Amino acid sequence: MLSGHTVSQSGKTLLLGALLVTVCLPLGACHKNKHARRAGSPVSVGTLIYATDREPVCLDPHVQGDMPQVFVAQQYLDSLVSMDKAGTIHPWLASSWDISPDGLSYTFHLRSDVTFTDGTPFTAEAVKANLDHMVDPATQSSTAGGYIRQYHSTEIVDSHTAIVHLSRPYAAFLEVLAQGFLGIESPQALTRPRDLNCQAPVGSGPFRIVSWDRQNKIVFDRNNAYHWAPPTALHDGPAYLEHVEWRFIPEPSARFAAVQAAEVDAIDSLPPEAETPARHNADLWVLMADRPGNPTNGTLNIRRAPFNDQLVREAFIRSTDIEGALSSVFFHHYRRAGGPLTATTPFYSPDFEHAADYNPDKANTLLDQAGWTTKDADGIRKRNGQRLTVHIPLRASLSNSERTLWEQVQATARETGFDVLLENADDTSVNAREGQWDYDVRVGYWNTNTADVLRIVFSSEFLGAAGIAGHHQNESGFSNPEFDRIVNAALLTTDSEQRRDLYYQAQKIVSAAFLQITTYPQTTRLAISKRVHDIRLVPSLNVTTLYDAWVEQ
Amino acid sequence: MSATHSMPLAITTPARLWQPFGRHIGLTVAVLYITLLVLAAVAPHLLTHGNPYGIAPREAFSPPSWVHPLGTDQSGRDIWTRLVFGTRNSLVIGIGSILLALSVALTLAIPGAFGGPVAEQSVKWIFEILFSFPSVVLALLLTAIFSSGTFPLIIAVGIGAAPGYGRMLFGQFLAIRNASFIEAARSMGHSPSRILRSHLIPNAFRPLLIAGAMGVGQTIIWASALSFLGLGAPPPAAEWGTMLSMGRDYIAEAWWITFFPGVAIVLTMLATTTMGRFLKTHFETNVS
């Protein structure tokens, strides 16, 4: 069926191409015409069908806070501030702001012409209700709530002025406010029970959620009153699309087949094996960007043996051939991300990219030093009769490419004498194990637009249980007072040279502690029909926005 | 059906067993294929020198060639080698679960047929309840309880298949129970255990053997389906269903990763069914 589609598609294209050549050659205006068509003016009609892999657990991005939620949130929520590609913060729902000299109070002057799609006007009350909602333990917010732990309270000065008080200075505050995870919802809607707000949250964004048919799709309608687009957008006023269908097609090959067959207009999470075919397909264009933060990784649990021993951690990381996986199952399309920060993150330093490269000889020496000197009949190293075993739970929702990467890690680490057990389980069981520190390696990532991600992923402040399943944002269990001091100091200053220096030291400490096998950057990967124009990625997290998008009729 | 099955078991001579091969090319091929499978399961090293777990990322996605007759997978592992090494797992699951299914079926059917009216009614109810779950759903439920792996898979598929065989045997036993030769044996004063041993089990053996032979293919398909869903033996085990599942994303670029495990599963199903059919006709013609 798949190849059938491919054949008929390329057949059609060929025919169309031949036709164009015959028609256009005598006129000599082919190229110009084609260009004019691409740059044509937007039309305010039609539906766009967008297909993605994972379904959110809740449509309110304040709850839990995983990537599928923010992709949906970006369509129906606005944020207080926006961020451009250079990282500069611009107004959005807040038209301006003042920061007190001690960095503890942010006075936001709000737009007065904004209304939520349930009719509630946007006021200082909404700012307070949203920030309070994010930090409320009942919301079980791992991401948004984790980002604003410094939040103390909001003072309502008048209907369109709000002062946000922080308990400690937080230099990354505006950056995280620009993320869709901290989008502003209708305060009226937030008073409803959590499950109801998860099913049908309300924002002030360019689209509003009409329905969520689980395991199938979310339907959005255009918000016709919208005229408060951020300066990063290409236009102002209502969105061009009348409707958006947000479908869930978990199977990568089926998702790619759907966009090839023009059953859907755009897909995300384009699988690596489909990248070259997508680029060669005359009917498609691709849009890709790395997301800032802590790259895709396996985090080593240092709270129990064998990874409580740093020598064993370094040996494990050095025994795994990540480049091999990137060249095979990822078809050379993914770059290696060696350090604790993705290259697109502010204050990233390339100096730590090769801190723990594949080096089986060194791995063997380290294991000998650590006392894992004998080997059993299977070639697995032993110490005091104990086998060198590494447990890696793999969740059912993990992609096949990622799964294969870990199989390759298993195979290469085995050559050094590690018995790596890949334990397939449903997502709920894996979440439960993470909550109990019952793993040696935890497969994950953390997308955020600031180097402060280091504090969330590695500082002792984030060792407690978080989110719905009670996982830990600091999944390695690393606790180092010097590191904690540095990442906190980096939040006290807005001087970028000072921050760069502090984040350099922080990257150095975690690299030297061998806490993660970092693999490749998290990437937004879209394949889009050429009938569709101006799908953009919002620079704060490189998340899709359909606000400027339009479909040729 | 009951008329033929109430007859005593016929003794088959070796000459009569060999006879059909000349006439049936299909049967010959099936037996040869099953022999190859058994060889692969018992001594995989005779069929390949490769290492089923040895990755070679730089040789990933190689199409079939002299070096890799069936190509390589996404980690550069040789597919022929993995198919050969995966045979044991697939056969163990197939045969193991059919044995379990038949044991569970017997455990329910014997007391049901011979344990008096209360036992008979209870066993009927148990079958009704078990039948209200489709077999694959029952197997899925059990893998969810027992987690994944070869042994849980045997349990899941075995118990999932048991009600079908149980009801068949139960009907068989009920027919035998009322047969005249049992009545004769009983009137001659034979003990119930002797009746079971010398009359019931031999008469139940024939349908059991046929069902078992035909069922192995079915259980291998089930087991492959469950491994396809990620419930099989954990990686890097070479299991046919898992291989099929891991290759499906690359079907447009590297068809051989999915195609050959699929062929192996289909051929195994065909071969065991052909064998089962032969046994069935063979016994039935012998009997009549």
Tab-separated table of C-alpha atoms in Angstrom, chain A residues 84-505:
chain	number	residue	atom	x	y	z
A	84	ASP	CA	12.742	36.095	18.623
A	85	LYS	CA	15.340	33.926	16.906
A	86	ALA	CA	18.169	35.954	18.445
A	87	GLY	CA	16.835	35.258	21.933
A	88	THR	CA	15.602	38.820	22.505
A	89	ILE	CA	12.417	39.166	24.550
A	90	HIS	CA	9.529	41.140	22.998
A	91	PRO	CA	6.052	42.097	24.200
A	92	TRP	CA	2.970	39.931	23.627
A	93	LEU	CA	0.141	39.956	26.150
A	94	ALA	CA	2.314	42.242	28.257
A	95	SER	CA	3.035	45.393	26.280
A	96	SER	CA	5.927	46.361	28.555
A	97	TRP	CA	7.525	45.529	31.892
A	98	ASP	CA	9.915	46.935	34.514
A	99	ILE	CA	12.273	44.892	36.629
A	100	SER	CA	13.183	46.118	40.118
A	101	PRO	CA	16.928	46.671	40.734
A	102	ASP	CA	17.067	43.710	43.139
A	103	GLY	CA	15.576	41.470	40.400
A	104	LEU	CA	12.751	40.389	42.713
A	105	SER	CA	9.782	42.266	41.238
A	106	TYR	CA	8.533	42.282	37.646
A	107	THR	CA	5.864	44.870	36.888
A	108	PHE	CA	3.906	43.829	33.779
A	109	HIS	CA	1.829	46.429	31.899
A	110	LEU	CA	-0.805	44.416	30.106
A	111	ARG	CA	-2.675	44.892	26.842
A	112	SER	CA	-6.240	46.012	27.499
A	113	ASP	CA	-7.810	44.741	24.266
A	114	VAL	CA	-7.430	40.992	24.762
A	115	THR	CA	-10.320	38.602	25.380
A	116	PHE	CA	-10.240	34.861	26.012
A	117	THR	CA	-12.384	32.724	23.716
A	118	ASP	CA	-14.881	32.128	26.543
A	119	GLY	CA	-15.515	35.889	26.690
A	120	THR	CA	-13.448	36.520	29.840
A	121	PRO	CA	-11.352	39.689	29.453
A	122	PHE	CA	-7.590	39.417	29.926
A	123	THR	CA	-6.592	41.363	33.066
A	124	ALA	CA	-4.028	41.342	35.885
A	125	GLU	CA	-6.335	38.846	37.572
A	126	ALA	CA	-5.569	36.350	34.767
A	127	VAL	CA	-1.807	36.712	35.266
A	128	LYS	CA	-2.198	35.974	38.969
A	129	ALA	CA	-4.582	33.038	38.396
A	130	ASN	CA	-2.217	31.439	35.862
A	131	LEU	CA	1.018	31.757	37.841
A	132	ASP	CA	-0.764	30.566	40.994
A	133	HIS	CA	-2.163	27.625	39.020
A	134	MET	CA	1.294	26.590	37.748
A	135	VAL	CA	2.845	26.444	41.225
A	136	ASP	CA	-0.186	24.888	42.931
A	137	PRO	CA	0.857	21.342	43.962
A	138	ALA	CA	-2.597	20.122	42.895
A	139	THR	CA	-1.757	21.028	39.283
A	140	GLN	CA	1.151	18.524	39.378
A	141	SER	CA	3.137	20.729	37.051
A	142	SER	CA	6.572	19.290	36.397
A	143	THR	CA	7.631	21.743	33.693
A	144	ALA	CA	5.959	25.158	34.159
A	145	GLY	CA	5.830	24.792	37.941
A	146	GLY	CA	9.443	23.607	37.984
A	147	TYR	CA	10.506	26.660	35.973
A	148	ILE	CA	9.022	29.207	38.355
A	149	ARG	CA	9.920	27.823	41.752
A	150	GLN	CA	11.143	31.335	42.610
A	151	TYR	CA	7.595	32.640	42.186
A	152	HIS	CA	6.243	34.148	45.381
A	153	SER	CA	3.047	36.019	44.547
A	154	THR	CA	1.293	38.369	42.143
A	155	GLU	CA	0.132	41.777	43.283
A	156	ILE	CA	-2.745	43.303	41.308
A	157	VAL	CA	-2.115	47.043	41.017
A	158	ASP	CA	-4.982	47.776	38.668
A	159	SER	CA	-6.877	45.797	36.063
A	160	HIS	CA	-3.965	45.983	33.608
A	161	THR	CA	-0.897	46.159	35.854
A	162	ALA	CA	0.449	43.168	37.761
A	163	ILE	CA	3.575	42.941	39.887
A	164	VAL	CA	5.065	39.461	40.077
A	165	HIS	CA	7.175	38.984	43.215
A	166	LEU	CA	9.936	36.397	43.255
A	167	SER	CA	11.552	34.916	46.359
A	168	ARG	CA	14.979	34.880	44.651
A	169	PRO	CA	16.258	36.700	41.570
A	170	TYR	CA	15.703	34.612	38.430
A	171	ALA	CA	17.555	35.836	35.353
A	172	ALA	CA	15.774	33.293	33.107
A	173	PHE	CA	12.263	34.358	34.158
A	174	LEU	CA	11.280	36.179	30.951
A	175	GLU	CA	12.779	33.431	28.770
A	176	VAL	CA	10.638	30.736	30.364
A	177	LEU	CA	7.568	33.012	30.287
A	178	ALA	CA	7.968	33.061	26.495
A	179	GLN	CA	7.489	29.265	26.341
A	180	GLY	CA	4.086	27.808	25.512
A	181	PHE	CA	4.270	25.719	28.694
A	182	LEU	CA	3.602	28.953	30.607
A	183	GLY	CA	0.835	30.113	28.251
A	184	ILE	CA	-1.970	32.201	29.756
A	185	GLU	CA	-5.356	30.490	30.109
A	186	SER	CA	-8.750	31.952	30.909
A	187	PRO	CA	-8.929	32.399	34.715
A	188	GLN	CA	-12.624	31.541	34.511
A	189	ALA	CA	-11.829	28.204	32.834
A	190	LEU	CA	-9.075	27.447	35.374
A	191	THR	CA	-11.622	27.383	38.205
A	192	ARG	CA	-13.199	24.231	36.712
A	193	PRO	CA	-12.054	20.755	37.856
A	194	ARG	CA	-8.679	19.700	36.458
A	195	ASP	CA	-10.021	16.920	34.237
A	196	LEU	CA	-12.458	19.273	32.563
A	197	ASN	CA	-9.750	21.866	31.994
A	198	CYS	CA	-7.510	19.153	30.551
A	199	GLN	CA	-10.213	18.156	28.073
A	200	ALA	CA	-11.236	21.656	26.966
A	201	PRO	CA	-8.850	24.400	28.117
A	202	VAL	CA	-9.509	27.995	27.059
A	203	GLY	CA	-6.982	30.562	25.863
A	204	SER	CA	-6.824	33.807	23.928
A	205	GLY	CA	-4.821	32.372	21.019
A	206	PRO	CA	-5.521	32.360	17.268
A	207	PHE	CA	-7.444	29.081	17.493
A	208	ARG	CA	-9.822	27.623	20.054
A	209	ILE	CA	-10.267	23.951	20.923
A	210	VAL	CA	-13.616	22.636	19.690
A	211	SER	CA	-13.261	18.952	20.527
A	212	TRP	CA	-10.773	16.290	21.551
A	213	ASP	CA	-11.622	12.825	20.279
A	214	ARG	CA	-9.052	10.722	22.124
A	215	GLN	CA	-6.688	8.554	20.086
A	216	ASN	CA	-7.987	10.260	16.979
A	217	LYS	CA	-7.813	14.049	16.746
A	218	ILE	CA	-8.240	17.508	18.227
A	219	VAL	CA	-10.326	19.979	16.237
A	220	PHE	CA	-9.609	23.721	16.382
A	221	ASP	CA	-11.644	26.606	14.992
A	222	ARG	CA	-10.326	30.051	14.170
A	223	ASN	CA	-10.641	32.763	16.819
A	224	ASN	CA	-12.120	35.518	14.647
A	225	ALA	CA	-11.540	38.222	17.288
A	226	TYR	CA	-7.771	37.675	17.345
A	227	HIS	CA	-5.677	40.797	16.734
A	228	TRP	CA	-2.902	40.563	19.351
A	229	ALA	CA	-0.251	38.548	17.525
A	230	PRO	CA	3.322	38.737	18.849
A	231	PRO	CA	5.885	40.805	16.884
A	232	THR	CA	7.564	37.565	15.807
A	233	ALA	CA	4.506	36.644	13.662
A	234	LEU	CA	4.226	37.431	9.952
A	235	HIS	CA	0.824	39.113	10.201
A	236	ASP	CA	-1.724	40.416	12.701
A	237	GLY	CA	-5.457	39.788	12.864
A	238	PRO	CA	-7.249	36.445	12.715
A	239	ALA	CA	-5.431	33.321	11.484
A	240	TYR	CA	-5.814	32.427	7.799
A	241	LEU	CA	-7.011	28.889	8.459
A	242	GLU	CA	-10.660	28.454	9.417
A	243	HIS	CA	-10.166	25.036	10.969
A	244	VAL	CA	-7.297	22.838	12.075
A	245	GLU	CA	-7.473	19.082	12.512
A	246	TRP	CA	-4.710	17.794	14.783
A	247	ARG	CA	-4.503	14.042	14.179
A	248	PHE	CA	-2.578	11.343	16.003
A	249	ILE	CA	-0.830	8.801	13.791
A	250	PRO	CA	1.750	7.087	16.045
A	251	GLU	CA	3.139	4.764	13.355
A	252	PRO	CA	5.994	6.693	11.651
A	253	SER	CA	5.653	5.001	8.260
A	254	ALA	CA	1.878	5.522	8.253
A	255	ARG	CA	2.320	9.189	9.155
A	256	PHE	CA	4.799	9.759	6.354
A	257	ALA	CA	2.605	7.820	3.917
A	258	ALA	CA	-0.311	10.076	4.887
A	259	VAL	CA	1.520	13.275	3.925
A	260	GLN	CA	2.911	11.659	0.755
A	261	ALA	CA	-0.604	10.682	-0.263
A	262	ALA	CA	-1.862	14.203	0.610
A	263	GLU	CA	-4.277	12.739	3.177
A	264	VAL	CA	-2.796	15.211	5.636
A	265	ASP	CA	-1.124	18.572	4.948
A	266	ALA	CA	1.774	18.386	7.394
A	267	ILE	CA	3.352	15.890	9.765
A	268	ASP	CA	5.797	16.299	12.591
A	269	SER	CA	8.341	13.842	14.006
A	270	LEU	CA	9.370	12.969	10.474
A	271	PRO	CA	11.281	9.716	11.073
A	272	PRO	CA	14.969	9.668	10.087
A	273	GLU	CA	14.405	6.986	7.449
A	274	ALA	CA	11.890	9.258	5.680
A	275	GLU	CA	14.037	12.392	5.609
A	276	THR	CA	15.760	11.761	2.272
A	277	PRO	CA	12.531	10.609	0.552
A	278	ALA	CA	10.797	13.727	1.937
A	279	ARG	CA	13.506	16.039	0.615
A	280	HIS	CA	13.340	14.371	-2.808
A	281	ASN	CA	9.550	14.505	-2.971
A	282	ALA	CA	8.555	17.355	-5.286
A	283	ASP	CA	5.265	17.833	-3.419
A	284	LEU	CA	6.798	18.329	0.030
A	285	TRP	CA	9.019	20.764	1.878
A	286	VAL	CA	10.714	20.126	5.195
A	287	LEU	CA	11.094	22.423	8.191
A	288	MET	CA	13.561	21.422	10.880
A	289	ALA	CA	15.219	23.029	13.863
A	290	ASP	CA	17.049	21.792	16.926
A	291	ARG	CA	15.385	22.532	20.220
A	292	PRO	CA	17.475	24.079	22.982
A	293	GLY	CA	18.015	22.370	26.336
A	294	ASN	CA	19.454	19.072	27.543
A	295	PRO	CA	19.761	16.798	24.485
A	296	THR	CA	18.215	13.348	24.088
A	297	ASN	CA	20.045	11.139	26.549
A	298	GLY	CA	20.254	8.204	28.873
A	299	THR	CA	20.686	9.510	32.414
A	300	LEU	CA	22.655	7.282	34.762
A	301	ASN	CA	21.161	6.688	38.212
A	302	ILE	CA	24.053	7.315	40.599
A	303	ARG	CA	22.006	6.409	43.679
A	304	ARG	CA	22.674	2.693	43.373
A	305	ALA	CA	25.275	0.233	42.098
A	306	PRO	CA	26.861	0.003	39.626
A	307	PHE	CA	26.608	3.686	38.651
A	308	ASN	CA	27.289	5.004	42.141
A	309	ASP	CA	30.910	4.501	41.054
A	310	GLN	CA	32.121	7.254	38.747
A	311	LEU	CA	34.701	4.948	37.117
A	312	VAL	CA	31.913	2.577	36.063
A	313	ARG	CA	29.858	5.499	34.731
A	314	GLU	CA	32.712	6.726	32.586
A	315	ALA	CA	33.420	3.164	31.438
A	316	PHE	CA	29.788	2.658	30.442
A	317	ILE	CA	29.589	5.904	28.475
A	318	ARG	CA	32.900	5.215	26.754
A	319	SER	CA	31.843	1.678	25.845
A	320	THR	CA	28.828	2.852	23.840
A	321	ASP	CA	29.167	3.664	20.149
A	322	ILE	CA	26.595	6.427	19.634
A	323	GLU	CA	28.169	7.556	16.354
A	324	GLY	CA	27.535	4.051	15.003
A	325	ALA	CA	23.828	4.373	15.750
A	326	LEU	CA	23.646	7.859	14.246
A	327	SER	CA	25.244	6.604	11.045
A	328	SER	CA	22.993	3.549	10.744
A	329	VAL	CA	19.481	3.825	12.088
A	330	PHE	CA	19.487	7.648	11.928
A	331	PHE	CA	20.918	7.658	8.375
A	332	HIS	CA	23.485	10.395	9.209
A	333	HIS	CA	20.611	12.870	9.581
A	334	TYR	CA	21.197	13.482	13.292
A	335	ARG	CA	24.273	15.180	14.636
A	336	ARG	CA	25.935	13.987	17.809
A	337	ALA	CA	25.195	16.067	20.894
A	338	GLY	CA	28.060	15.220	23.200
A	339	GLY	CA	27.764	17.753	25.999
A	340	PRO	CA	25.067	18.488	28.561
A	341	LEU	CA	23.602	21.344	26.479
A	342	THR	CA	22.317	21.338	22.907
A	343	ALA	CA	24.280	23.708	20.671
A	344	THR	CA	21.228	25.986	20.270
A	345	THR	CA	21.070	26.720	24.017
A	346	PRO	CA	22.370	30.118	25.246
A	347	PHE	CA	25.810	29.815	26.912
A	348	TYR	CA	26.442	26.413	25.333
A	349	SER	CA	30.150	25.605	25.113
A	350	PRO	CA	31.513	23.180	22.481
A	351	ASP	CA	34.378	22.242	24.823
A	352	PHE	CA	32.441	19.321	26.324
A	353	GLU	CA	31.274	17.666	23.109
A	354	HIS	CA	34.039	15.077	23.311
A	355	ALA	CA	34.295	14.694	27.079
A	356	ALA	CA	33.193	11.052	26.907
A	357	ASP	CA	33.660	9.718	23.369
A	358	TYR	CA	33.566	6.021	22.465
A	359	ASN	CA	36.806	4.459	23.668
A	360	PRO	CA	36.506	0.748	24.533
A	361	ASP	CA	40.165	0.458	25.575
A	362	LYS	CA	39.776	3.195	28.153
A	363	ALA	CA	36.468	1.656	29.259
A	364	ASN	CA	38.208	-1.672	29.898
A	365	THR	CA	40.984	0.001	31.893
A	366	LEU	CA	38.452	1.896	34.001
A	367	LEU	CA	36.481	-1.250	34.817
A	368	ASP	CA	39.691	-3.011	35.835
A	369	GLN	CA	40.471	-0.069	38.113
A	370	ALA	CA	36.988	-0.197	39.592
A	371	GLY	CA	37.500	-3.829	40.551
A	372	TRP	CA	35.274	-5.447	37.923
A	373	THR	CA	38.146	-7.664	36.867
A	374	THR	CA	36.787	-11.172	36.308
A	375	LYS	CA	34.541	-12.246	33.445
A	376	ASP	CA	31.985	-15.058	33.397
A	377	ALA	CA	31.350	-17.503	30.548
A	378	ASP	CA	29.136	-14.951	28.754
A	379	GLY	CA	31.903	-12.339	28.850
A	380	ILE	CA	30.103	-10.278	31.511
A	381	ARG	CA	32.350	-8.681	34.113
A	382	LYS	CA	31.973	-9.620	37.772
A	383	ARG	CA	33.025	-8.216	41.115
A	384	ASN	CA	32.598	-10.159	44.373
A	385	GLY	CA	30.398	-12.653	42.508
A	386	GLN	CA	28.096	-9.862	41.282
A	387	ARG	CA	27.475	-9.452	37.535
A	388	LEU	CA	27.873	-6.001	35.981
A	389	THR	CA	24.212	-5.511	35.093
A	390	VAL	CA	22.525	-2.346	33.823
A	391	HIS	CA	18.718	-2.094	33.805
A	392	ILE	CA	17.180	0.212	31.205
A	393	PRO	CA	13.373	0.456	31.154
A	394	LEU	CA	12.121	1.362	27.667
A	395	ARG	CA	8.648	2.841	27.405
A	396	ALA	CA	6.210	1.541	24.796
A	397	SER	CA	5.903	5.003	23.200
A	398	LEU	CA	9.616	5.106	22.350
A	399	SER	CA	10.272	5.284	18.600
A	400	ASN	CA	11.799	2.299	16.829
A	401	SER	CA	14.879	4.354	15.910
A	402	GLU	CA	15.471	5.247	19.563
A	403	ARG	CA	14.859	1.622	20.546
A	404	THR	CA	17.433	0.461	17.996
A	405	LEU	CA	19.908	3.026	19.326
A	406	TRP	CA	19.617	1.411	22.772
A	407	GLU	CA	19.982	-2.065	21.265
A	408	GLN	CA	23.237	-0.860	19.739
A	409	VAL	CA	24.302	0.572	23.098
A	410	GLN	CA	23.493	-2.844	24.573
A	411	ALA	CA	25.620	-4.618	21.960
A	412	THR	CA	28.660	-2.314	22.197
A	413	ALA	CA	28.602	-2.109	26.009
A	414	ARG	CA	28.503	-5.899	26.102
A	415	GLU	CA	31.875	-6.051	24.359
A	416	THR	CA	33.355	-4.288	27.391
A	417	GLY	CA	31.541	-6.647	29.762
A	418	PHE	CA	28.288	-4.868	30.652
A	419	ASP	CA	25.097	-6.939	30.742
A	420	VAL	CA	22.572	-4.379	29.570
A	421	LEU	CA	18.937	-5.391	30.085
A	422	LEU	CA	16.467	-3.480	27.943
A	423	GLU	CA	13.167	-3.842	29.755
A	424	ASN	CA	10.154	-3.082	27.544
A	425	ALA	CA	7.118	-1.912	29.454
A	426	ASP	CA	4.070	0.282	29.098
A	427	ASP	CA	4.482	3.977	29.883
A	428	THR	CA	2.668	3.754	33.230
A	429	SER	CA	4.997	1.040	34.570
A	430	VAL	CA	8.061	2.953	33.393
A	431	ASN	CA	6.778	6.141	35.083
A	432	ALA	CA	6.246	4.212	38.305
A	433	ARG	CA	9.785	2.808	38.187
A	434	GLU	CA	11.188	6.285	37.607
A	435	GLY	CA	9.323	7.542	40.660
A	436	GLN	CA	11.042	4.855	42.759
A	437	TRP	CA	14.549	5.381	41.322
A	438	ASP	CA	14.231	1.831	39.953
A	439	TYR	CA	16.473	2.073	36.886
A	440	ASP	CA	20.131	2.373	36.005
A	441	VAL	CA	19.559	4.416	32.875
A	442	ARG	CA	16.587	6.658	32.204
A	443	VAL	CA	15.928	7.610	28.576
A	444	GLY	CA	14.761	11.206	28.221
A	445	TYR	CA	15.470	14.835	27.297
A	446	TRP	CA	14.649	18.322	28.542
A	447	ASN	CA	13.685	21.088	26.123
A	448	THR	CA	13.968	24.642	27.396
A	449	ASN	CA	15.365	27.897	26.056
A	450	THR	CA	17.853	28.611	28.817
A	451	ALA	CA	21.053	27.132	30.233
A	452	ASP	CA	19.180	27.082	33.535
A	453	VAL	CA	18.139	23.597	32.355
A	454	LEU	CA	21.364	22.459	34.056
A	455	ARG	CA	19.912	23.472	37.428
A	456	ILE	CA	16.708	21.544	36.757
A	457	VAL	CA	18.358	18.378	35.509
A	458	PHE	CA	21.369	18.216	37.855
A	459	SER	CA	20.879	20.362	40.977
A	460	SER	CA	19.804	18.980	44.342
A	461	GLU	CA	16.819	21.346	44.352
A	462	PHE	CA	15.080	19.031	41.847
A	463	LEU	CA	15.586	15.660	43.543
A	464	GLY	CA	12.015	15.536	44.851
A	465	ALA	CA	9.039	13.902	43.180
A	466	ALA	CA	7.340	15.895	40.428
A	467	GLY	CA	4.553	15.644	37.892
A	468	ILE	CA	1.678	13.192	37.826
A	469	ALA	CA	3.796	10.044	38.136
A	470	GLY	CA	6.214	11.441	40.718
A	471	HIS	CA	9.357	11.236	38.579
A	472	HIS	CA	12.358	13.382	39.434
A	473	GLN	CA	13.480	16.228	37.232
A	474	ASN	CA	16.995	15.414	38.457
A	475	GLU	CA	16.939	11.798	37.293
A	476	SER	CA	20.602	11.045	37.971
A	477	GLY	CA	20.355	11.782	41.690
A	478	PHE	CA	23.421	14.034	41.387
A	479	SER	CA	23.953	16.329	44.366
A	480	ASN	CA	26.945	18.645	44.473
A	481	PRO	CA	26.946	21.813	46.642
A	482	GLU	CA	29.508	23.568	44.434
A	483	PHE	CA	27.413	22.899	41.325
A	484	ASP	CA	24.254	24.079	43.130
A	485	ARG	CA	26.034	27.291	44.127
A	486	ILE	CA	27.165	27.997	40.547
A	487	VAL	CA	23.833	27.425	38.808
A	488	ASN	CA	22.048	29.529	41.409
A	489	ALA	CA	24.630	32.305	41.129
A	490	ALA	CA	23.992	32.388	37.376
A	491	LEU	CA	20.391	33.414	38.103
A	492	LEU	CA	21.374	36.374	40.272
A	493	THR	CA	23.042	38.323	37.524
A	494	THR	CA	21.934	39.606	34.141
A	495	ASP	CA	25.526	40.230	33.042
A	496	SER	CA	25.984	37.814	30.154
A	497	GLU	CA	29.773	37.477	30.502
A	498	GLN	CA	29.377	36.505	34.137
A	499	ARG	CA	26.589	34.061	33.261
A	500	ARG	CA	28.630	32.562	30.430
A	501	ASP	CA	31.501	31.965	32.836
A	502	LEU	CA	29.258	30.390	35.476
A	503	TYR	CA	27.473	28.136	32.968
A	504	TYR	CA	30.855	27.099	31.580
A	505	GLN	CA	31.875	25.897	35.043
